[in-house]
Short mmCIF file of C-alpha atoms and ligand atoms in Angstrom, two decimals:
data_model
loop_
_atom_site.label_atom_id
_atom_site.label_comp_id
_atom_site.label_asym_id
_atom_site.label_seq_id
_atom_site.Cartn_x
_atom_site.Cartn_y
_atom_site.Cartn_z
CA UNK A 1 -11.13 20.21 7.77
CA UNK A 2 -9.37 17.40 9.71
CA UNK A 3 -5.80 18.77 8.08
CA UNK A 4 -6.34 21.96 8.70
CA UNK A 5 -7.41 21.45 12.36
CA UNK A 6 -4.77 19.26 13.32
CA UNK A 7 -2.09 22.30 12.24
CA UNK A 8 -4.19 24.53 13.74
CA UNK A 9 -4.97 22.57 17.17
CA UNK A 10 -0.73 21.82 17.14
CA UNK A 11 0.32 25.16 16.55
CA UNK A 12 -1.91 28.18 18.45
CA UNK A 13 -0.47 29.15 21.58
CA UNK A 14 -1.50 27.19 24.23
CA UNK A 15 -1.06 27.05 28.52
CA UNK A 16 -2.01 23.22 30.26
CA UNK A 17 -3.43 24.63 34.09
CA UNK A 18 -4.25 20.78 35.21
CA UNK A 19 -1.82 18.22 34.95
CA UNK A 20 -0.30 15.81 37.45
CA UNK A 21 3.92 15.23 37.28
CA UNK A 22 3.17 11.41 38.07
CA UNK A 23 0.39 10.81 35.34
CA UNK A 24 2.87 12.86 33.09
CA UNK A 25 5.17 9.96 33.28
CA UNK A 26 6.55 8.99 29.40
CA UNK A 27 5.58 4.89 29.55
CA UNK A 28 9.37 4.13 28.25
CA UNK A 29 10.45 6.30 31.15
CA UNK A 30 8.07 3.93 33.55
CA UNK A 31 9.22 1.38 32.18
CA UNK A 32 12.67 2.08 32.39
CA UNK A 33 12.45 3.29 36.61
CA UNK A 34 9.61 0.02 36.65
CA UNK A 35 12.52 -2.50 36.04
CA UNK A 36 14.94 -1.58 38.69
CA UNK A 37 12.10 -2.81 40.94
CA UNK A 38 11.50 -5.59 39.31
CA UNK A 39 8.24 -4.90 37.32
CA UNK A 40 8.30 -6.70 33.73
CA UNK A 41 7.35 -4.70 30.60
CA UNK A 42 4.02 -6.04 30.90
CA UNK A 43 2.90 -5.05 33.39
CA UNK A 44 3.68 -1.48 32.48
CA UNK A 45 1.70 -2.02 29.21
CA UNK A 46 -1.12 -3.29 31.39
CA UNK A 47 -0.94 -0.06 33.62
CA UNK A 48 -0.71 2.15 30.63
CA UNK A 49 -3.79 0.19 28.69
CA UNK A 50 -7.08 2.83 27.96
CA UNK A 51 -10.02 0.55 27.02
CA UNK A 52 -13.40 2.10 25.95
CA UNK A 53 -14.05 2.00 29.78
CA UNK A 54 -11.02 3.32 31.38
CA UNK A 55 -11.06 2.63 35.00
CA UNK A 56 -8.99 5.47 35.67
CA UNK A 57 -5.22 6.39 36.56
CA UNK A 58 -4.91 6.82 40.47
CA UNK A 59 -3.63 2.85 40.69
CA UNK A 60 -0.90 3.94 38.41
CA UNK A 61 0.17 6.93 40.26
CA UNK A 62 0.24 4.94 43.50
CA UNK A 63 2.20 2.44 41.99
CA UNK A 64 4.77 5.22 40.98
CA UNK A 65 4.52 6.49 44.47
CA UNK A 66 5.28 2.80 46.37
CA UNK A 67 6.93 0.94 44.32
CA UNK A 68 8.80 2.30 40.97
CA UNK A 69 9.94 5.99 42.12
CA UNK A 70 13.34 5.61 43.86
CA UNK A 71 15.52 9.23 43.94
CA UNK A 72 14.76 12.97 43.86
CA UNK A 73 15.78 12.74 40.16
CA UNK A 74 13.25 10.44 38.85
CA UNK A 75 11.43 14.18 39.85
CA UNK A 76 13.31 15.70 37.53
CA UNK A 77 13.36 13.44 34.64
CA UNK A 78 9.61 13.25 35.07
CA UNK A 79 9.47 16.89 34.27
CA UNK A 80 11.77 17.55 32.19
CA UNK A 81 10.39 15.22 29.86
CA UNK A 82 6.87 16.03 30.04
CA UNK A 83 7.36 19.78 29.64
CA UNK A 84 9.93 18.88 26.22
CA UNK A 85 6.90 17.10 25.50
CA UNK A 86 4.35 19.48 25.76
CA UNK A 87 6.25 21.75 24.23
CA UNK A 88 6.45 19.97 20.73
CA UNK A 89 2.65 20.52 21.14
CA UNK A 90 2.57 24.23 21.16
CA UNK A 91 2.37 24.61 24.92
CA UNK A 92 4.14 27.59 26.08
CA UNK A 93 3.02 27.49 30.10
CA UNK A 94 2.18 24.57 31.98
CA UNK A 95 0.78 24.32 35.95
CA UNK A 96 1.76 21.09 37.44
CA UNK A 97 0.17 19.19 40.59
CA UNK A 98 2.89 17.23 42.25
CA UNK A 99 1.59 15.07 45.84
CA UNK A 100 4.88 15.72 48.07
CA UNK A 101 3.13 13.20 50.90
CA UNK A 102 3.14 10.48 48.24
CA UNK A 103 6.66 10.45 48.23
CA UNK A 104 8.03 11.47 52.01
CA UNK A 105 9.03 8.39 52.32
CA UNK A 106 11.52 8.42 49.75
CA UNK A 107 12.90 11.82 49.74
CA UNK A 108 11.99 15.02 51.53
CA UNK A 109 9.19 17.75 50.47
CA UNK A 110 12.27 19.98 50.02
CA UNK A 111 14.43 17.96 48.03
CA UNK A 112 11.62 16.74 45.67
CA UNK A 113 10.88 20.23 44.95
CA UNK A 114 13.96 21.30 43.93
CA UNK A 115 14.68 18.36 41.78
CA UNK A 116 11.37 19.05 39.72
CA UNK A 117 12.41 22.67 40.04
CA UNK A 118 15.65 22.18 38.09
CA UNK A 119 13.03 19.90 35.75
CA UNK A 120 11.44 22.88 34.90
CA UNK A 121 14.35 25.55 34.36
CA UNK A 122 16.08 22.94 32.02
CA UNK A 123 13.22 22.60 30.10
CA UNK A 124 12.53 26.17 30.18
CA UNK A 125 16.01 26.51 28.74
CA UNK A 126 15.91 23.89 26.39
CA UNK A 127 12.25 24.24 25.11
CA UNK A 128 10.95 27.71 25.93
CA UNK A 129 8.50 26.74 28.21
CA UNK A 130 7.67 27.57 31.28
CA UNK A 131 6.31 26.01 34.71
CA UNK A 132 4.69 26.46 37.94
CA UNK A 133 4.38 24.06 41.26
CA UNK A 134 1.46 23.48 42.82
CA UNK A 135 2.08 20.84 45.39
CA UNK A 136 -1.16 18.53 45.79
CA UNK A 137 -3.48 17.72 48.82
CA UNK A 138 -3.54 13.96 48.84
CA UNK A 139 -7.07 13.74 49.89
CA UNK A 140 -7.18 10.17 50.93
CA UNK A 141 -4.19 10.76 53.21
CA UNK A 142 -5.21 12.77 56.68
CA UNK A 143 -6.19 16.04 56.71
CA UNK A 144 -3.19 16.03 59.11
CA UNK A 145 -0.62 15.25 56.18
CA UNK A 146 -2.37 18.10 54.26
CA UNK A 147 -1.63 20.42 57.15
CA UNK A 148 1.94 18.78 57.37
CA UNK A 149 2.41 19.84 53.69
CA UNK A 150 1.01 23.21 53.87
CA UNK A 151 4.07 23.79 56.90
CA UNK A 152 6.23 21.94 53.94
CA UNK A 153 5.38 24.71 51.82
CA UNK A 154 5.74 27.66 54.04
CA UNK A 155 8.95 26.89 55.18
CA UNK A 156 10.50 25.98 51.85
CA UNK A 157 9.41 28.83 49.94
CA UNK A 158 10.40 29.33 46.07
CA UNK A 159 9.04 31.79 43.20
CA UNK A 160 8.07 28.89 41.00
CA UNK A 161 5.89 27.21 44.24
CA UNK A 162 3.04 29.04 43.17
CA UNK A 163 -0.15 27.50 44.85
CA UNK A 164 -1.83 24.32 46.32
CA UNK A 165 -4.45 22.04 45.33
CA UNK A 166 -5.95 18.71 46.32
CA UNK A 167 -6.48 15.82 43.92
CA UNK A 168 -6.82 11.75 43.93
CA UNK A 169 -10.43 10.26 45.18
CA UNK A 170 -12.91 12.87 45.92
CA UNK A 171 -15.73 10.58 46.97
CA UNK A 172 -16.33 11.16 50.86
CA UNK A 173 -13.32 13.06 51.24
CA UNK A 174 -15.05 16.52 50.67
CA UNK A 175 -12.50 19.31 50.76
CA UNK A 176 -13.66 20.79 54.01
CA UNK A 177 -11.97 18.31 55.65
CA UNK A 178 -8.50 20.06 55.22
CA UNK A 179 -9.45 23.41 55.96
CA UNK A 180 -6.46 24.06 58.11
CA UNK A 181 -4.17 23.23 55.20
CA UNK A 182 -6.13 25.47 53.01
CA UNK A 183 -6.16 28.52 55.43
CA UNK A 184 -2.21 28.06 56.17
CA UNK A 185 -1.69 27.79 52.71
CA UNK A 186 -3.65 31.26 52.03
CA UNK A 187 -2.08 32.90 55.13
CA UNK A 188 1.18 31.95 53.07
CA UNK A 189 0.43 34.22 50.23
CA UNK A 190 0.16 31.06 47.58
CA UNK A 191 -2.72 30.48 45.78
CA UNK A 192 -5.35 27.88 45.80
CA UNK A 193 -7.61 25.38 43.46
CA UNK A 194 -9.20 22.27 43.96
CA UNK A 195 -10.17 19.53 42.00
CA UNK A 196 -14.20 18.92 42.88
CA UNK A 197 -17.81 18.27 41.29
CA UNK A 198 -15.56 15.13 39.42
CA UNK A 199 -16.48 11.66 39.73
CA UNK A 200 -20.09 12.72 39.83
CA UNK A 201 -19.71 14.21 43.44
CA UNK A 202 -21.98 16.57 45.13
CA UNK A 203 -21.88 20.28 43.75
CA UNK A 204 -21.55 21.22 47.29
CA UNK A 205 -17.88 20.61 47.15
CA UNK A 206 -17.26 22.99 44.38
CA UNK A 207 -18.89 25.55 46.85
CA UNK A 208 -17.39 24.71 49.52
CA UNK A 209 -14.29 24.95 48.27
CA UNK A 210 -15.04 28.60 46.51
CA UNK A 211 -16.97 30.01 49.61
CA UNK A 212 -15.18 28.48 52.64
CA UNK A 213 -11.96 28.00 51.34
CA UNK A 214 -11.65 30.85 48.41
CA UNK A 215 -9.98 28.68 46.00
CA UNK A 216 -9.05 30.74 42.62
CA UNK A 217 -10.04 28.35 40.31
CA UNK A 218 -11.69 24.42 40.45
CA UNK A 219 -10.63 21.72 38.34
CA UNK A 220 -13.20 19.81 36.58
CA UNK A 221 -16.36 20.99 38.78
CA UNK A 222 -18.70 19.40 36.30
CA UNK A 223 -21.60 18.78 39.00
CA UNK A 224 -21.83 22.48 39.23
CA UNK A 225 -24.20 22.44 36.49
CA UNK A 226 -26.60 20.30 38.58
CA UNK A 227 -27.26 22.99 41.48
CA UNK A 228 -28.38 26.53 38.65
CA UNK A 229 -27.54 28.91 41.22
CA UNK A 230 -24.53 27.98 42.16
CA UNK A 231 -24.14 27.74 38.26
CA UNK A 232 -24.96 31.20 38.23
CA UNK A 233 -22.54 32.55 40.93
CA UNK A 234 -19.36 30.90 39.43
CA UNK A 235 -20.34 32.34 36.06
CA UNK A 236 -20.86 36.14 37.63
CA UNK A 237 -17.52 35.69 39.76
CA UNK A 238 -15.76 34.91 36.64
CA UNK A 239 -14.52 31.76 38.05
CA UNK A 240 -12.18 29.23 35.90
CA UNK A 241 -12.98 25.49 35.35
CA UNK A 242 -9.58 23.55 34.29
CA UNK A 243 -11.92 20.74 32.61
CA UNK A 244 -10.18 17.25 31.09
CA UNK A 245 -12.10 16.05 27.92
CA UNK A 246 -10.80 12.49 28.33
CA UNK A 247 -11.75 12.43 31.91
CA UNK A 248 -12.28 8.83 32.44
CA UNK A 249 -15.67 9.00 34.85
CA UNK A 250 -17.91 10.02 32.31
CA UNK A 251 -16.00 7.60 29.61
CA UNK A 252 -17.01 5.24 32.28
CA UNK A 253 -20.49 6.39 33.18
CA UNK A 254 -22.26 7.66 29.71
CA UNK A 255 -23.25 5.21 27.49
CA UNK A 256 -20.44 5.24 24.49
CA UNK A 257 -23.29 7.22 22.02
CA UNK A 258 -24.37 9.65 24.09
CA UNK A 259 -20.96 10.46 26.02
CA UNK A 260 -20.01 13.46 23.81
CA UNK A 261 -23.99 15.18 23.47
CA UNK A 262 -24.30 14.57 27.65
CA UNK A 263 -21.19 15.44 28.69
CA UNK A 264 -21.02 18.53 31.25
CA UNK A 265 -18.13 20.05 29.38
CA UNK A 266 -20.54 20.66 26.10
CA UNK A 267 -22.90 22.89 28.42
CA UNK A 268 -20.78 24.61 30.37
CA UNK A 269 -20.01 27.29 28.30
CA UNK A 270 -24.25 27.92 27.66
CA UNK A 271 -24.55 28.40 31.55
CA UNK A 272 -22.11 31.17 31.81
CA UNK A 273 -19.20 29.44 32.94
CA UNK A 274 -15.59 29.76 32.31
CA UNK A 275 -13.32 26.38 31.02
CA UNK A 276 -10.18 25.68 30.03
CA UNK A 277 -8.99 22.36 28.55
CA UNK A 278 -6.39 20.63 29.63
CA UNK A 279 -4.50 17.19 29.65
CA UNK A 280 -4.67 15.99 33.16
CA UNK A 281 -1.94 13.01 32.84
CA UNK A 282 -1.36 12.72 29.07
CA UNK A 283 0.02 9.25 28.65
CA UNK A 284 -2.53 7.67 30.38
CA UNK A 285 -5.29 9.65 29.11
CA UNK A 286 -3.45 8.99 25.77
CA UNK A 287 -3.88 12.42 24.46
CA UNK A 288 -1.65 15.02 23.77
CA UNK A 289 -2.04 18.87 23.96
CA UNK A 290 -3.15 18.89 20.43
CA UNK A 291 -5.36 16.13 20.27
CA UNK A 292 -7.27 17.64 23.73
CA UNK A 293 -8.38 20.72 21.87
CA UNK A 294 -9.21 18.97 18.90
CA UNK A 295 -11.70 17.00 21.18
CA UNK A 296 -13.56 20.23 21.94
CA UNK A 297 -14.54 21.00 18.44
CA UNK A 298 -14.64 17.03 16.59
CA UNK A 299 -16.65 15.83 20.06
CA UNK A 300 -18.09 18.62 21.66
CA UNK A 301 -18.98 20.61 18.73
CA UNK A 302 -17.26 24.13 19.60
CA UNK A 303 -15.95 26.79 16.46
CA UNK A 304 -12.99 29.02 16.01
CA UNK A 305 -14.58 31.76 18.45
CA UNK A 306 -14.98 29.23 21.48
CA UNK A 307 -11.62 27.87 21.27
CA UNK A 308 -10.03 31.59 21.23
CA UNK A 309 -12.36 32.23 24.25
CA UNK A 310 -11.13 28.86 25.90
CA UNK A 311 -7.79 30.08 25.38
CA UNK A 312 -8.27 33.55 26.56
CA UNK A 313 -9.76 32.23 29.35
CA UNK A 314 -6.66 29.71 30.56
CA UNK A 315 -4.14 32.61 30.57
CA UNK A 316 -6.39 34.87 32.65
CA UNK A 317 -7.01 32.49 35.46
CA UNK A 318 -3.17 31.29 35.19
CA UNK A 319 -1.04 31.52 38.34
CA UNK A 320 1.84 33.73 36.08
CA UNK A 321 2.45 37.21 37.69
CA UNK A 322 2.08 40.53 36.32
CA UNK A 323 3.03 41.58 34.08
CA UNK A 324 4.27 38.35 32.22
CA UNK A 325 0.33 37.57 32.27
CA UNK A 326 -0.76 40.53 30.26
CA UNK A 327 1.64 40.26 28.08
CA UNK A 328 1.09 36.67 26.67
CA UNK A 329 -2.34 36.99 27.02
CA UNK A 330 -1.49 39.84 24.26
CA UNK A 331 0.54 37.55 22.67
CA UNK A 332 -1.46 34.79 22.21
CA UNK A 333 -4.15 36.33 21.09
CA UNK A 334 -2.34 37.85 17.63
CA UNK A 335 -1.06 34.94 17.54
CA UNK A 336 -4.37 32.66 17.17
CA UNK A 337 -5.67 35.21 15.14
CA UNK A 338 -2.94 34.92 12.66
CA UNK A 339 -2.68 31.30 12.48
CA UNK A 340 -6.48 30.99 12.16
CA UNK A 341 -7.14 33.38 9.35
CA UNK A 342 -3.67 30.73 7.87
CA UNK A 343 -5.81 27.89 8.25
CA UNK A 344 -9.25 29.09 8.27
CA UNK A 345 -9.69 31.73 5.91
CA UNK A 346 -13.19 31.29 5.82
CA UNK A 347 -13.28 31.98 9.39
CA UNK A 348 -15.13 29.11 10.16
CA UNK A 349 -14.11 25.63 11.11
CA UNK A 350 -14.28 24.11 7.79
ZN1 LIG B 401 -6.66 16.11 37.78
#
């Protein structure tokens, strides 16, 4: 099975809705941008290290931010290298977070958008694949900064800006807290997800952040399965959860024999709910495209029928416009079932 599941899990069609440019940094690229400041090769290896326990990857990303990132087209290499990457795996669309207050200090919101712009229509060139911007709430800056970017985004407006989320540390940052941001942002015409319910906060926030701030989708929102009836009302409203398999809290949290039976992203498909998975920041995580949807059926114990669902359900609650939307979603669907009755004829997973 392992042979045939590796083709497979390489090859079908496949969209990544939740990953961040600066976890998506190549660690030879780091490395390379990490010596003009002055960092060893060492101490990139140490950054990059995954134990059993991973104590997750915001330290690195702030490290990119203050120290290692030095021009606009650092931007663009970033991309452009993470999208040829992606693209060896079979992804044909990806959705990228990118924190513009992170890096004001070194360039402009404008000017790092249109270097990781130009990322993204070389690679598209190049590769085939294609890419949306969703510039990223830094929710342990101020909610002022997030209402600074949302004026960023307004007044710099460009087909491929497609949304806005908020990322890094949810604890006590809840995302009510940057409610103007979110309401400009809406105003604006661009649409809207969050990541919240990770790090084992308080279900509230994924409500919150559907209710009072009508975010399209929520990334991770694994604590939604803790409060049923919320549970419920994301499954009825169709709403999509961009989960990470390799997300490091629960590698953290659940005891190493239990972490793939308990964790949320094995029951939240039985309560109704819509998921996607996705690669968050790749390098870091150490997983690749392929290796992340191999982790839904070797860990979490999904078939051939979940993953097409899984699938289905990433292109629907993409960002792409109509009609490109409809059509992959056509697409990929003859194309999964084509490669699956390849490698599966059985039409099982084994
Ligand atoms: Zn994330």
């Amino acid at each position: 099975m392992s042979d045939a599941l590796e083709t497979f899990c390489h090859a079908m069609p496949k969209v990544d809705l939740h990953v961040h440019l600066l976890g998506a940094v190549r660690q030879a690229t780091f490395a390379e941008m990490a010596a003009r400041c002055g960092m060893t090769a060492a101490e990139t290896e140490a950054l990059y290290a995954r134990d059993a326990k991973p104590k997750g990857v915001l330290h690195v990303l702030r490290t990119l931010e203050q120290r290692v990132l030095r021009q606009s087209g650092d931007l663009h290499r970033i991309a452009y290298e993470h999208l040829q990457d992606a693209a060896a795996h079979g992804v044909r669309h990806s959705e990228i977070f990118w924190n513009p207050t992170g890096t004001e200090h070194i360039f402009p919101y404008a000017k790092g958008a249109d270097a990781i712009l130009a990322g993204f229509a070389d690679a598209a060139t190049d590769f085939g694949v294609s890419a949306l911007l969703i510039p990223s709430i830094d929710r342990e800056a101020t909610p002022e900064d997030a209402t600074q970017l949302a004026e960023w985004m307004l007044a710099h407006r460009r087909d491929p800006i497609i949304g806005m989320g908020i990322d890094y540390r949810e604890t006590d940052r809840p995302p009510e807290l940057f409610w103007k941001a979110w309401r400009l942002a809406k105003q604006g015409g661009f649409r809207l997800t969050a990541h919240a319910g990770e790090f084992g906060c308080h279900p509230r926030n994924v409500e919150t952040a559907l209710d009072l701030l009508e975010v399209d989708r929520i990334d991770h929102g694994y604590t939604v399965l803790e409060d049923p009836a919320l549970a419920a009302r994301c499954a009825e409203r169709g709403v999509l959860f961009t989960v990470v398999p390799t997300n490091s809290y629960y590698l953290r949290t659940l005891p190493p024999e239990r972490w793939a039976e308990d964790h949320p992203i094995r029951r939240m498909p039985a309560a109704g709910l819509l998921i996607h998975p996705n690669t968050d920041d790749p390098p870091l995580h150490q997983v690749t495209p392929t290796r992340c949807w191999r982790m839904m059926v070797e860990d979490f114990g999904f078939g051939l029928a979940d993953l097409r669902g899984f699938m289905l359900n990433g292109v629907r609650g993409s960002f792409l416009p109509e009609p490109a939307r409809r059509h992959i979603e056509a697409a990929f669907a003859e194309e999964f079932d084509a490669l699956a009755a390849e490698c599966f004829p059985q039409g099982v997973l084994s």
